[in-house]
Coordinates of C-alpha atoms in Angstrom, one line a residue:
Chain Y
X2 CA 0.1 0.0 0.0
X3 CA 1.2 3.5 -0.9
X4 CA 1.0 6.2 1.8
X5 CA 0.9 9.8 1.0
X6 CA 4.1 11.3 2.3
X7 CA 3.4 14.4 4.4
X8 CA 5.9 16.3 2.5
X9 CA 4.0 15.8 -0.7
X10 CA 0.6 16.7 1.0
X11 CA 2.2 19.9 2.3
X12 CA 3.6 20.7 -1.1
X13 CA 0.3 20.3 -2.8
X14 CA -1.7 22.3 -0.1
X15 CA 0.9 25.1 -0.5
X16 CA 0.6 25.1 -4.2
X17 CA -3.3 25.2 -3.8
X18 CA -3.1 28.1 -1.3
X19 CA -0.6 30.2 -3.2
X20 CA -2.5 29.6 -6.4
X21 CA -5.9 30.5 -4.8
X22 CA -4.3 33.8 -3.3
X23 CA -2.9 34.7 -6.9
X24 CA -6.2 33.9 -8.5
X25 CA -8.0 36.2 -6.0
X26 CA -5.5 39.0 -6.7
X27 CA -6.0 38.4 -10.4
X28 CA -9.8 38.9 -10.2
X29 CA -9.3 42.1 -7.9
X30 CA -6.8 43.5 -10.2
X31 CA -9.0 43.1 -13.3
X32 CA -10.4 46.7 -14.1
X33 CA -14.1 47.0 -13.6
X34 CA -14.9 50.1 -15.6
X35 CA -13.7 52.0 -18.7
X36 CA -12.3 54.8 -16.7
X37 CA -9.8 52.2 -14.9
X38 CA -8.8 50.9 -18.3
X39 CA -8.1 54.5 -19.4
X40 CA -6.0 55.0 -16.2
X41 CA -4.1 51.6 -16.8
X42 CA -3.4 52.7 -20.4
X43 CA -2.2 56.1 -19.3
X44 CA 0.1 54.6 -16.7
X45 CA 1.4 52.0 -18.9
X46 CA 5.1 52.1 -18.6
X47 CA 5.7 50.8 -22.0
X48 CA 4.0 53.9 -23.4
X49 CA 2.5 52.1 -26.3
X50 CA 0.7 54.7 -28.4
X51 CA -2.7 53.3 -29.7
X52 CA -3.2 54.6 -33.1
X53 CA -6.9 55.4 -33.8
X54 CA -8.1 55.1 -37.3
X55 CA -9.2 58.5 -38.9
X56 CA -12.4 58.8 -40.9
X57 CA -12.0 56.8 -44.1
X58 CA -8.9 55.2 -42.8
X59 CA -8.8 51.4 -42.5
X60 CA -6.4 49.6 -40.2
X61 CA -4.3 48.5 -43.1
X62 CA -3.6 52.1 -44.0
X63 CA -2.4 52.8 -40.3
X64 CA 0.0 49.9 -40.8
X65 CA 1.2 51.4 -44.0
X66 CA 1.7 54.6 -42.2
X67 CA 3.9 53.1 -39.7
X68 CA 6.1 51.7 -42.5
X69 CA 6.6 55.1 -44.1
X70 CA 3.6 55.1 -46.6
X71 CA 1.7 58.4 -45.9
X72 CA -2.0 58.1 -46.1
X73 CA -3.1 60.5 -48.5
X74 CA -6.9 61.3 -48.7
X75 CA -8.3 61.2 -52.2
X76 CA -9.3 64.4 -53.8
X77 CA -12.9 63.6 -53.3
X78 CA -12.3 63.9 -49.5
X79 CA -12.0 67.5 -49.3
X80 CA -11.6 68.4 -45.7
X81 CA -13.8 71.2 -44.5
X82 CA -14.0 72.5 -40.9
X83 CA -17.2 70.6 -40.6
X84 CA -15.8 67.2 -41.4
X85 CA -12.7 68.1 -39.3
X86 CA -15.0 68.5 -36.2
X87 CA -16.9 65.2 -37.2
X88 CA -13.6 63.5 -37.4
X89 CA -12.5 64.5 -34.1
X90 CA -15.8 63.4 -32.6
X91 CA -15.5 60.0 -34.4
X92 CA -12.0 59.6 -33.1
X93 CA -13.2 60.0 -29.5
X94 CA -16.0 57.5 -30.2
X95 CA -13.4 55.1 -31.7
X96 CA -11.2 55.6 -28.6
X97 CA -14.2 54.7 -26.4
X98 CA -14.9 51.6 -28.5
X99 CA -11.3 50.5 -28.3
X100 CA -11.2 51.0 -24.5
X101 CA -14.4 49.0 -24.0
X102 CA -12.8 46.2 -26.1
X103 CA -9.7 46.5 -23.9
X104 CA -11.8 46.4 -20.8
X105 CA -13.5 43.1 -22.0
X106 CA -10.2 41.5 -22.7
X107 CA -8.7 42.6 -19.2
X108 CA -11.8 41.3 -17.5
X109 CA -11.6 38.1 -19.3
X110 CA -8.0 37.5 -18.3
X111 CA -8.3 36.0 -14.9
X112 CA -11.3 33.7 -16.2
X113 CA -9.3 32.6 -19.2
X114 CA -6.2 31.9 -17.0
X115 CA -8.5 29.7 -14.8
X116 CA -10.2 28.1 -17.9
X117 CA -6.9 27.1 -19.4
X118 CA -5.5 25.5 -16.5
X119 CA -8.7 23.8 -15.4
X120 CA -9.0 22.3 -18.8
X121 CA -5.4 21.4 -19.1
X122 CA -5.5 19.2 -16.0
X123 CA -9.0 17.9 -16.7
X124 CA -7.7 16.8 -20.0
X125 CA -4.7 14.9 -18.6
X126 CA -7.2 12.8 -16.5
X127 CA -9.3 12.3 -19.5
X128 CA -6.2 11.3 -21.8
X129 CA -5.1 8.8 -19.1
X130 CA -8.6 7.2 -18.9
X131 CA -8.6 6.9 -22.7
X132 CA -5.1 5.2 -22.6
X133 CA -6.3 3.0 -19.8
X134 CA -9.2 1.9 -22.0
X135 CA -7.0 1.3 -24.9
X136 CA -4.8 -1.0 -22.8
X137 CA -7.7 -3.0 -21.7
X138 CA -9.3 -3.3 -25.1
X139 CA -5.9 -4.1 -26.8
X140 CA -5.3 -6.7 -24.1
X141 CA -1.9 -5.3 -23.7
X142 CA 0.5 -7.6 -21.9
X143 CA 3.0 -5.0 -20.8
X144 CA 0.8 -2.5 -18.9
X145 CA -1.2 -4.2 -16.1
X146 CA 1.5 -3.3 -13.6
X147 CA 0.7 0.3 -14.3
X148 CA -3.0 0.0 -14.1
X149 CA -3.3 1.3 -10.6
X150 CA -1.3 4.3 -11.4
X151 CA -3.5 5.1 -14.3
X152 CA -6.6 4.5 -12.2
X153 CA -5.0 7.0 -9.6
X154 CA -4.6 9.6 -12.2
X155 CA -8.1 9.3 -13.5
X156 CA -9.4 9.9 -10.1
X157 CA -8.8 13.6 -11.0
X158 CA -11.5 13.3 -13.8
X159 CA -14.4 13.7 -11.3
X160 CA -13.2 16.9 -9.6
X161 CA -11.7 18.1 -12.7
X162 CA -14.7 17.8 -14.9
X163 CA -17.0 19.2 -12.2
X164 CA -14.8 22.4 -12.1
X165 CA -15.0 22.4 -15.9
X166 CA -18.8 22.3 -15.8
X167 CA -19.0 25.0 -13.2
X168 CA -16.9 27.2 -15.3
X169 CA -19.0 26.6 -18.3
X170 CA -22.2 27.0 -16.3
X171 CA -20.8 30.5 -15.0
X172 CA -20.2 31.6 -18.7
X173 CA -23.6 30.5 -19.4
X174 CA -25.1 32.7 -16.8
X175 CA -23.2 35.6 -18.2
X176 CA -20.7 35.9 -15.1
X177 CA -17.9 36.1 -17.6
X178 CA -17.5 36.7 -21.3
X179 CA -15.4 33.9 -22.4
X180 CA -17.9 32.6 -25.0
X181 CA -18.8 35.5 -27.2
X182 CA -21.8 33.6 -28.7
X183 CA -23.2 33.5 -25.3
X184 CA -23.8 37.4 -25.4
X185 CA -27.3 38.1 -26.7
X186 CA -26.0 41.7 -27.9
X187 CA -23.3 40.1 -29.9
X188 CA -25.6 37.4 -31.4
X189 CA -28.2 40.0 -32.4
X190 CA -25.8 41.7 -34.8
X191 CA -24.0 38.6 -36.0
X192 CA -25.6 36.5 -38.6
X193 CA -23.1 33.9 -38.6
X194 CA -23.7 33.1 -35.0
X195 CA -27.4 33.4 -35.5
X196 CA -27.2 30.7 -38.0
X197 CA -25.3 28.4 -35.6
X198 CA -27.6 29.1 -32.6
X199 CA -29.3 25.9 -33.1
X200 CA -26.3 24.2 -31.8
X201 CA -24.7 27.0 -29.9
X202 CA -27.2 28.0 -27.3
X203 CA -26.7 27.9 -23.6
X204 CA -29.2 25.3 -22.4
X205 CA -28.2 22.7 -25.1
X206 CA -24.5 23.5 -24.5
X207 CA -24.9 22.8 -20.8
X208 CA -26.9 19.7 -21.5
X209 CA -24.3 18.3 -23.7
X210 CA -21.5 19.2 -21.3
X211 CA -23.5 17.3 -18.6
X212 CA -23.8 14.2 -20.8
X213 CA -20.0 14.0 -21.6
X214 CA -19.0 14.5 -18.1
X215 CA -21.7 12.1 -16.8
X216 CA -20.7 9.4 -19.3
X217 CA -16.8 9.7 -18.7
X218 CA -17.2 9.5 -15.0
X219 CA -19.6 6.5 -15.1
X220 CA -17.3 4.5 -17.3
X221 CA -14.5 5.5 -15.0
X222 CA -16.3 4.5 -11.9
X223 CA -17.3 1.2 -13.2
X224 CA -13.9 0.4 -14.6
X225 CA -12.2 1.3 -11.4
X226 CA -14.7 -0.7 -9.3
X227 CA -14.5 -3.8 -11.6
X228 CA -10.7 -3.6 -11.4
X229 CA -10.7 -3.6 -7.7
X230 CA -13.2 -6.6 -7.7
X231 CA -10.9 -8.7 -10.0
X232 CA -8.2 -8.5 -7.1
X233 CA -10.4 -10.8 -5.0
X234 CA -12.2 -12.8 -7.7
X235 CA -11.8 -16.4 -8.4
X236 CA -12.3 -16.1 -12.1
X237 CA -11.9 -13.6 -14.9
X238 CA -15.5 -12.4 -14.8
X239 CA -14.7 -8.8 -13.8
X240 CA -11.8 -8.7 -16.2
X241 CA -14.1 -9.5 -19.0
X242 CA -16.5 -7.0 -17.9
X243 CA -13.9 -4.4 -17.9
X244 CA -12.7 -5.4 -21.4
X245 CA -16.4 -4.7 -22.6
X246 CA -16.5 -1.6 -20.8
X247 CA -13.3 -0.3 -22.2
X248 CA -14.4 -1.0 -25.7
X249 CA -17.7 0.7 -25.1
X250 CA -16.0 3.6 -23.5
X251 CA -13.6 4.2 -26.4
X252 CA -16.5 4.4 -28.8
X253 CA -18.4 6.8 -26.5
X254 CA -15.2 8.7 -25.9
X255 CA -14.3 9.5 -29.4
X256 CA -17.6 10.9 -30.2
X257 CA -18.0 12.9 -27.1
X258 CA -14.3 14.1 -27.0
X259 CA -14.7 15.3 -30.5
X260 CA -17.9 17.4 -29.6
X261 CA -16.4 18.5 -26.4
X262 CA -13.5 20.0 -28.4
X263 CA -16.1 21.9 -30.5
X264 CA -18.1 23.1 -27.5
X265 CA -15.5 23.9 -25.0
X266 CA -12.7 25.2 -27.2
X267 CA -13.6 25.6 -30.9
X268 CA -16.8 27.7 -29.9
X269 CA -14.5 30.3 -28.3
X270 CA -14.0 31.4 -31.8
X271 CA -17.6 30.9 -33.2
X272 CA -16.8 32.3 -36.6
X273 CA -14.2 29.6 -37.2
X274 CA -14.2 25.8 -37.7
X275 CA -11.8 23.1 -38.5
X276 CA -12.9 19.5 -39.1
X277 CA -9.7 17.7 -37.6
X278 CA -9.9 19.9 -34.3
X279 CA -11.3 17.1 -32.3
X280 CA -8.5 14.9 -33.3
X281 CA -6.0 17.6 -32.6
X282 CA -7.3 18.2 -28.9
X283 CA -7.3 14.4 -28.5
X284 CA -3.7 14.0 -29.5
X285 CA -2.8 16.8 -27.1
X286 CA -4.7 15.2 -24.2
X287 CA -3.4 11.6 -25.0
X288 CA 0.3 12.7 -25.0
X289 CA -0.1 14.8 -21.9
X290 CA -1.9 11.8 -20.3
X291 CA 0.9 9.3 -21.2
X292 CA 3.5 11.8 -19.9
X293 CA 1.9 12.1 -16.6
X294 CA 1.6 8.3 -16.4
X295 CA 5.4 8.1 -17.0
X296 CA 6.2 10.8 -14.5
X297 CA 4.0 9.4 -11.7
X298 CA 5.4 5.9 -12.3
X299 CA 8.9 7.0 -12.1
X300 CA 8.3 9.1 -9.0
X301 CA 6.6 6.0 -7.3
X302 CA 9.3 3.8 -8.5
X303 CA 12.0 5.9 -7.1
X304 CA 10.1 5.9 -3.9
X305 CA 10.2 2.0 -3.9
X306 CA 6.6 1.5 -4.4
X307 CA 6.5 -0.2 -7.7
X308 CA 9.1 -2.9 -7.4
X309 CA 7.7 -4.8 -10.5
X310 CA 8.1 -1.9 -12.8
X311 CA 11.3 -2.1 -14.8
X312 CA 13.1 -0.1 -17.4
X313 CA 11.3 -1.7 -20.2
X314 CA 8.0 -0.4 -18.9
X315 CA 9.4 3.1 -18.8
X316 CA 10.8 2.4 -22.3
X317 CA 7.5 1.7 -23.6
X318 CA 5.9 4.7 -22.0
X319 CA 8.6 6.8 -23.5
X320 CA 8.1 5.4 -26.9
X321 CA 4.4 6.3 -26.5
X322 CA 5.3 9.8 -25.5
X323 CA 7.7 10.0 -28.5
X324 CA 5.1 8.6 -31.1
X325 CA 2.1 10.6 -29.8
X326 CA 4.1 13.6 -29.8
X327 CA 4.9 13.2 -33.5
X328 CA 1.2 12.4 -34.1
X329 CA 0.3 15.6 -32.4
X330 CA 2.6 17.5 -34.6
X331 CA 1.3 15.8 -37.6
X332 CA -2.2 17.0 -36.8
X333 CA -1.0 20.5 -35.9
X334 CA 0.7 20.8 -39.1
X335 CA -2.1 19.3 -41.2
X336 CA -4.5 21.9 -39.7
X337 CA -2.2 24.8 -40.0
X338 CA -0.8 24.0 -43.5
X339 CA -4.2 23.3 -45.1
X340 CA -5.5 26.6 -43.9
X341 CA -2.3 28.5 -44.6
X342 CA -2.2 27.1 -48.1
X343 CA -5.7 27.9 -49.3
X344 CA -5.7 31.1 -47.3
X345 CA -9.4 31.5 -47.1
X346 CA -10.2 34.7 -45.2
X347 CA -12.9 33.2 -43.1
X348 CA -10.6 30.4 -41.8
X349 CA -7.1 31.9 -41.9
X350 CA -8.0 34.8 -39.3
X351 CA -7.5 32.0 -36.7
X352 CA -3.9 31.7 -37.5
X353 CA -3.4 35.3 -38.4
X354 CA -4.5 36.3 -34.9
X355 CA -2.1 33.7 -33.4
X356 CA 0.9 34.4 -35.5
X357 CA 0.8 38.2 -35.1
X358 CA -0.1 38.4 -31.4
X359 CA 1.3 35.1 -30.1
X360 CA 4.1 34.4 -32.4
X361 CA 6.7 33.2 -29.9
X362 CA 4.2 31.1 -27.9
X363 CA 2.6 29.7 -31.2
X364 CA 5.8 28.5 -32.7
X365 CA 7.7 27.9 -29.5
X366 CA 5.1 25.4 -28.3
X367 CA 5.6 23.5 -31.6
X368 CA 9.3 23.3 -30.9
X369 CA 8.7 22.1 -27.4
X370 CA 6.1 19.6 -28.4
X371 CA 7.9 18.3 -31.5
X372 CA 11.6 19.0 -31.6
X373 CA 12.5 18.3 -28.0
X374 CA 10.7 14.8 -27.8
X375 CA 11.9 14.1 -31.3
X376 CA 15.6 14.6 -30.6
X377 CA 15.6 13.5 -26.9
X378 CA 13.5 10.4 -27.1
X379 CA 14.7 9.1 -30.5
X380 CA 17.6 7.1 -28.9
X381 CA 16.6 3.8 -27.6
X382 CA 18.9 3.9 -24.7
X383 CA 17.7 7.5 -23.6
X384 CA 14.2 6.1 -23.2
X385 CA 15.4 3.9 -20.3
X386 CA 17.2 6.7 -18.6
X387 CA 14.7 7.9 -16.0
X388 CA 15.8 11.4 -15.6
X389 CA 15.8 11.8 -19.3
X390 CA 12.2 10.8 -19.5
X391 CA 11.3 13.1 -16.7
X392 CA 13.1 16.0 -18.3
X393 CA 11.4 15.4 -21.8
X394 CA 8.1 14.8 -19.9
X395 CA 8.2 18.1 -18.2
X396 CA 9.0 19.9 -21.5
X397 CA 6.0 18.0 -23.2
X398 CA 3.7 19.1 -20.3
X399 CA 4.8 22.8 -20.6
X400 CA 4.3 22.5 -24.3
X401 CA 0.8 21.2 -24.1
X402 CA 0.0 23.8 -21.5
X403 CA 1.0 26.4 -24.1
X404 CA -1.0 24.5 -26.7
X405 CA -4.2 24.9 -24.7
X406 CA -3.1 28.5 -23.9
X407 CA -2.9 29.5 -27.5
X408 CA -6.1 27.7 -28.3
X409 CA -8.0 29.6 -25.7
X410 CA -6.4 33.0 -25.1
X411 CA -6.5 34.7 -28.6
X412 CA -10.4 34.4 -28.5
X413 CA -10.8 35.6 -25.0
X414 CA -8.2 38.1 -24.1
X415 CA -6.7 38.7 -27.6
X416 CA -3.5 40.9 -27.7
X417 CA -3.7 41.7 -23.9
X418 CA -2.3 38.3 -23.1
X419 CA 0.5 37.7 -20.7
X420 CA 1.7 34.8 -18.6
X421 CA 1.6 36.7 -15.2
X422 CA 0.2 36.3 -11.8
X423 CA -3.4 34.9 -12.8
X424 CA -2.0 32.5 -15.3
X425 CA 0.8 31.1 -13.1
X426 CA -1.6 31.0 -10.1
X427 CA -4.2 29.1 -11.9
X428 CA -1.5 26.6 -13.0
X429 CA -0.2 26.3 -9.5
X430 CA -3.7 25.8 -7.9
X431 CA -4.8 23.2 -10.3
X432 CA -1.3 21.4 -10.1
X433 CA -1.6 21.2 -6.4
X434 CA -5.2 19.9 -6.5
X435 CA -4.2 17.3 -9.2
X436 CA -1.3 16.2 -7.0
X437 CA -3.4 16.0 -4.0
X438 CA -6.3 14.1 -5.6
X439 CA -4.1 11.8 -7.5
X440 CA -1.8 10.8 -4.8
X441 CA -4.6 10.6 -2.2
X442 CA -6.4 8.1 -4.6
X443 CA -3.3 6.0 -5.0
X444 CA -3.3 5.3 -1.1
X445 CA -6.7 3.6 -1.5
X446 CA -5.8 0.6 -3.2
X447 CA -2.8 -1.7 -3.4
X448 CA -0.5 -0.4 -6.2
X449 CA -0.3 -3.8 -7.9
X450 CA -3.6 -5.3 -9.5
X451 CA -3.8 -8.9 -8.5
X452 CA -5.3 -11.6 -10.6
X453 CA -5.4 -9.6 -13.9
X454 CA -4.9 -12.4 -16.6
X455 CA -2.0 -10.5 -18.1
X456 CA -0.2 -9.6 -14.8
X457 CA 2.3 -12.4 -15.0
X458 CA 3.3 -11.3 -18.5
X459 CA 3.5 -7.8 -17.4
X460 CA 5.7 -8.4 -14.4
X461 CA 8.2 -10.3 -16.7
X462 CA 7.8 -7.9 -19.4
X463 CA 11.1 -7.3 -21.1
X464 CA 12.0 -5.4 -24.2
Chain Z
X22 CA 46.5 -21.1 -44.3
X23 CA 44.6 -24.1 -43.7
X24 CA 42.5 -24.1 -40.5
X25 CA 40.1 -26.6 -39.2
X26 CA 36.5 -25.9 -37.9
X27 CA 34.1 -28.1 -36.3
X28 CA 30.4 -27.9 -37.4
X29 CA 28.0 -28.9 -34.6
X30 CA 24.3 -29.1 -35.6
X31 CA 21.5 -28.7 -33.2
X32 CA 17.8 -29.3 -33.8
X33 CA 16.3 -26.9 -31.2
X34 CA 17.0 -23.2 -30.7
X35 CA 16.8 -23.4 -26.8
X36 CA 19.4 -26.2 -27.0
X37 CA 21.4 -23.9 -29.2
X38 CA 21.3 -21.0 -27.0
X39 CA 22.3 -23.2 -24.1
X40 CA 25.2 -24.5 -26.1
X41 CA 26.4 -21.0 -27.0
X42 CA 26.6 -20.1 -23.4
X43 CA 28.6 -23.2 -22.5
X44 CA 31.0 -23.0 -25.4
X45 CA 31.7 -19.3 -24.5
X46 CA 32.1 -20.3 -20.8
X47 CA 34.7 -22.9 -21.9
X48 CA 36.4 -20.1 -23.9
X49 CA 36.3 -21.9 -27.3
X50 CA 35.8 -19.4 -30.1
X51 CA 32.6 -19.5 -32.2
X52 CA 33.2 -18.5 -35.8
X53 CA 29.6 -18.3 -37.0
X54 CA 26.2 -19.6 -36.3
X55 CA 23.7 -20.5 -39.1
X56 CA 20.0 -20.6 -38.1
X57 CA 16.8 -20.7 -40.3
X58 CA 15.2 -17.9 -38.4
X59 CA 16.1 -15.2 -35.9
X60 CA 16.7 -16.7 -32.6
X61 CA 15.8 -14.2 -29.9
X62 CA 18.8 -13.4 -27.8
X63 CA 21.4 -15.3 -29.8
X64 CA 23.4 -12.1 -30.4
X65 CA 23.5 -11.3 -26.8
X66 CA 24.5 -14.9 -26.0
X67 CA 27.3 -14.7 -28.6
X68 CA 28.4 -11.3 -27.2
X69 CA 28.0 -9.6 -30.5
X70 CA 28.4 -5.8 -30.6
X71 CA 25.1 -4.0 -31.1
X72 CA 24.3 -2.8 -34.6
X73 CA 24.9 0.9 -35.5
X74 CA 22.6 0.8 -38.5
X75 CA 20.1 3.1 -36.7
X76 CA 22.8 5.7 -36.3
X77 CA 23.6 5.7 -40.0
X78 CA 20.0 5.9 -40.8
X79 CA 19.6 9.1 -38.7
X80 CA 22.5 10.6 -40.5
X81 CA 21.1 9.7 -43.8
X82 CA 17.7 11.1 -42.8
X83 CA 19.5 14.5 -42.0
X84 CA 21.3 14.5 -45.4
X85 CA 17.8 13.9 -47.1
X86 CA 16.5 16.9 -45.2
X87 CA 19.3 19.0 -46.3
X88 CA 19.0 17.9 -49.9
X89 CA 15.2 18.7 -50.0
X90 CA 15.9 22.1 -48.2
X91 CA 18.7 23.0 -50.5
X92 CA 16.9 21.9 -53.7
X93 CA 13.6 23.9 -52.9
X94 CA 15.4 26.9 -51.6
X95 CA 17.5 27.1 -55.0
X96 CA 14.5 26.4 -57.3
X97 CA 11.6 28.0 -55.7
X98 CA 13.4 31.0 -53.9
X99 CA 16.8 31.7 -55.5
X100 CA 16.6 30.8 -59.1
X101 CA 13.2 31.8 -60.3
X102 CA 11.1 33.1 -57.5
X103 CA 7.8 33.3 -59.4
X104 CA 4.5 34.2 -58.0
X105 CA 2.5 31.0 -58.3
X106 CA -1.1 31.4 -56.9
X107 CA 0.0 34.2 -54.5
X108 CA 2.4 32.0 -52.5
X109 CA 5.1 34.2 -51.0
X110 CA 8.4 33.4 -52.4
X111 CA 10.5 36.1 -51.0
X112 CA 12.4 34.0 -48.5
X113 CA 12.4 30.3 -47.8
X114 CA 10.7 30.5 -44.3
X115 CA 7.8 32.5 -45.8
X116 CA 6.9 29.5 -48.1
X117 CA 8.1 26.7 -45.9
X118 CA 4.7 25.1 -45.0
X119 CA 4.4 24.3 -48.8
X120 CA 7.7 22.6 -48.8
X121 CA 7.3 20.4 -45.7
X122 CA 5.7 17.4 -47.3
X123 CA 8.5 17.1 -49.7
X124 CA 11.1 17.7 -46.9
X125 CA 9.5 14.9 -44.8
X126 CA 9.1 12.5 -47.8
X127 CA 12.9 13.0 -48.8
X128 CA 14.1 12.5 -45.2
X129 CA 12.3 9.2 -44.9
X130 CA 13.4 8.3 -48.5
X131 CA 17.1 8.9 -47.8
X132 CA 16.9 7.4 -44.3
X133 CA 15.2 4.2 -45.6
X134 CA 17.0 3.4 -48.9
X135 CA 20.5 4.4 -47.7
X136 CA 20.1 2.4 -44.7
X137 CA 18.9 -0.6 -46.7
X138 CA 22.0 -0.3 -49.1
X139 CA 24.3 0.0 -46.1
X140 CA 22.8 -3.2 -44.7
X141 CA 23.4 -4.9 -48.2
X142 CA 27.0 -3.7 -48.3
X143 CA 27.8 -4.5 -44.8
X144 CA 26.2 -8.0 -44.8
X145 CA 27.6 -8.4 -48.5
X146 CA 24.4 -9.4 -50.1
X147 CA 23.8 -8.9 -53.8
X148 CA 21.9 -10.6 -56.5
X149 CA 24.5 -12.8 -58.0
X150 CA 26.2 -13.6 -54.7
X151 CA 27.2 -17.3 -54.1
X152 CA 25.4 -18.5 -51.1
X153 CA 27.6 -19.3 -48.2
X154 CA 25.5 -22.3 -46.8
X155 CA 27.5 -25.0 -45.0
X156 CA 24.6 -27.3 -44.8
X157 CA 21.4 -27.1 -46.6
X158 CA 19.4 -28.1 -43.6
X159 CA 20.2 -24.8 -41.8
X160 CA 17.6 -23.1 -43.9
X161 CA 14.9 -25.4 -42.8
X162 CA 15.0 -26.7 -39.4
X163 CA 18.6 -27.1 -38.2
X164 CA 21.0 -25.0 -36.3
X165 CA 24.7 -25.0 -37.1
X166 CA 27.5 -23.8 -34.8
X167 CA 31.0 -23.4 -36.4
X168 CA 33.8 -23.6 -33.8
X169 CA 37.4 -23.0 -34.6
X170 CA 39.5 -25.9 -33.7
X171 CA 42.8 -23.8 -33.2
X172 CA 45.2 -25.5 -31.0
X173 CA 42.5 -27.4 -29.1
X174 CA 42.5 -31.2 -29.2
X175 CA 39.9 -32.3 -31.7
X176 CA 38.6 -35.3 -29.8
X177 CA 38.1 -33.2 -26.5
X178 CA 36.3 -30.4 -28.4
X179 CA 34.1 -33.0 -30.2
X180 CA 33.3 -34.6 -26.8
X181 CA 32.6 -31.2 -25.3
X182 CA 30.2 -30.2 -28.1
X183 CA 28.5 -33.6 -28.0
X184 CA 27.8 -33.0 -24.4
X185 CA 26.2 -29.7 -25.1
X186 CA 23.5 -31.7 -27.1
X187 CA 24.7 -31.4 -30.6
X188 CA 23.0 -34.0 -32.8
X189 CA 25.7 -34.2 -35.4
X190 CA 29.5 -33.2 -35.3
X191 CA 31.7 -32.9 -38.4
X192 CA 35.4 -31.8 -38.6
X193 CA 35.8 -29.6 -41.6
X194 CA 39.0 -28.7 -43.4
X195 CA 38.6 -24.9 -44.1
X196 CA 40.5 -23.8 -47.3

């Protein structure tokens, strides 16, 4: 039996408290009125000058201006005193519109930070559950010694998905403005969203979310229960039951996961759509999940709790980390390249916003998620070196946090993003909660599943 | 120089592995082993050095990537930077996504093919090569271990091999 060390418990509680305090600060620091935003902009040390478009001047022309091309009004636009005054009034209006826009972004910031971290840790638990089901359905012979570790990690699914549901419900009740299609004023002037309102409306959205969450958690509950019952069984009845449940879960999962990614992430940009988005989100959660399995396994092994786990098991997990990282890159590139190549305005704005405002994060996370695992885990010997796997695992996790970050942030806070107090606090809070829930759950059952028909093979697994 | 070898035939791969360990422990030197199929763990039992084929493949892959990059940079960007359907051809990086499929394929192509040719060259395989088969049964269901006689006593070595479970032992004059 594993016992939660008091150090780890204290560590996770400190993370949660620090994170919570930071989050509270983040919500307090967010501006409440336009005047506050005006003040913030005025006191901005960077002294960034926000250029307002003049009458008849488009944003492109402002950019040209900055590059030395002067905006010359055509001869038809003769400036009289009257239009001059009007222009002045319109510029003030435009400034007001701009400040209001900024206000919404800054108000969204702590919410979006919370949302990104909540989703990131929730998706790890769901990815592990999918991996666990795959191992059952494929009757894998190497992994049964890791089943209890996986079950422990999936225990975060329940709290994590409930937190996600609460966040979605708060958006639905207009506590925040993360989802622009939930704002009736916006929808009233937006025909594209109006045409999607058959799918994107708050009651249906919340009902769908409740169905996904209930389904995943019910499958998780029964699979864990059967796995524990198999320990004391005299035949393989509960194992067979789990095999069928795993196959059923995988069918349910791939449908609901895909829809979940449209609902919870893609609908943040309701004007945009991509058909392989569900797969893309899936690969991200799958690789983060496998990485966390590897990290927790290595941690427990180093503490002497998993005597039967050998280097070959770590090697296999590292192979999965390597392979699924490349799979993720394949999907990322397929989505990016198809849209970049055809350059259809309604689709390409998604990437324009990301490349212009998030350039470093957007391409940096591709380097973290692709080049690092590719080069660090290609060598067969490196995959057996535990600290190497841990190092790569941490890089992969940081990369996939940033992946979720660039999926969510451009639609919610736009160019006002920063990885500061609210973002790091949310990350710390959920990391603490995750560690606490996962390691508490690991203490509740023996770390070796008994009587699994593949257990013997798994114990002697050797690659 | 004429040297003598002993051919010991086995009918079972477990027996063979056991024999290999015993022969190595007794410090006789194994020249070659012929088997009809890969015997798992034989290379470890014989103490063969691990292959470096994967390392060559990695290097070939990098060469392929360089070839693809240099080729497309020259053709599409340097030599004749035409506007084809509005694709930006001012610098390589601007148009890179369009080149990635070719860069990927050429990397795989070079890594795979050059590695295969390396394998053929290192293992000396080619279409009209004369088969080096000491006993035709080794392609079907027999395992053959070739042990150099050296300065050992032939009778002693034969007895030793017989005790490891060899079903047939022959003294061969190697030319």
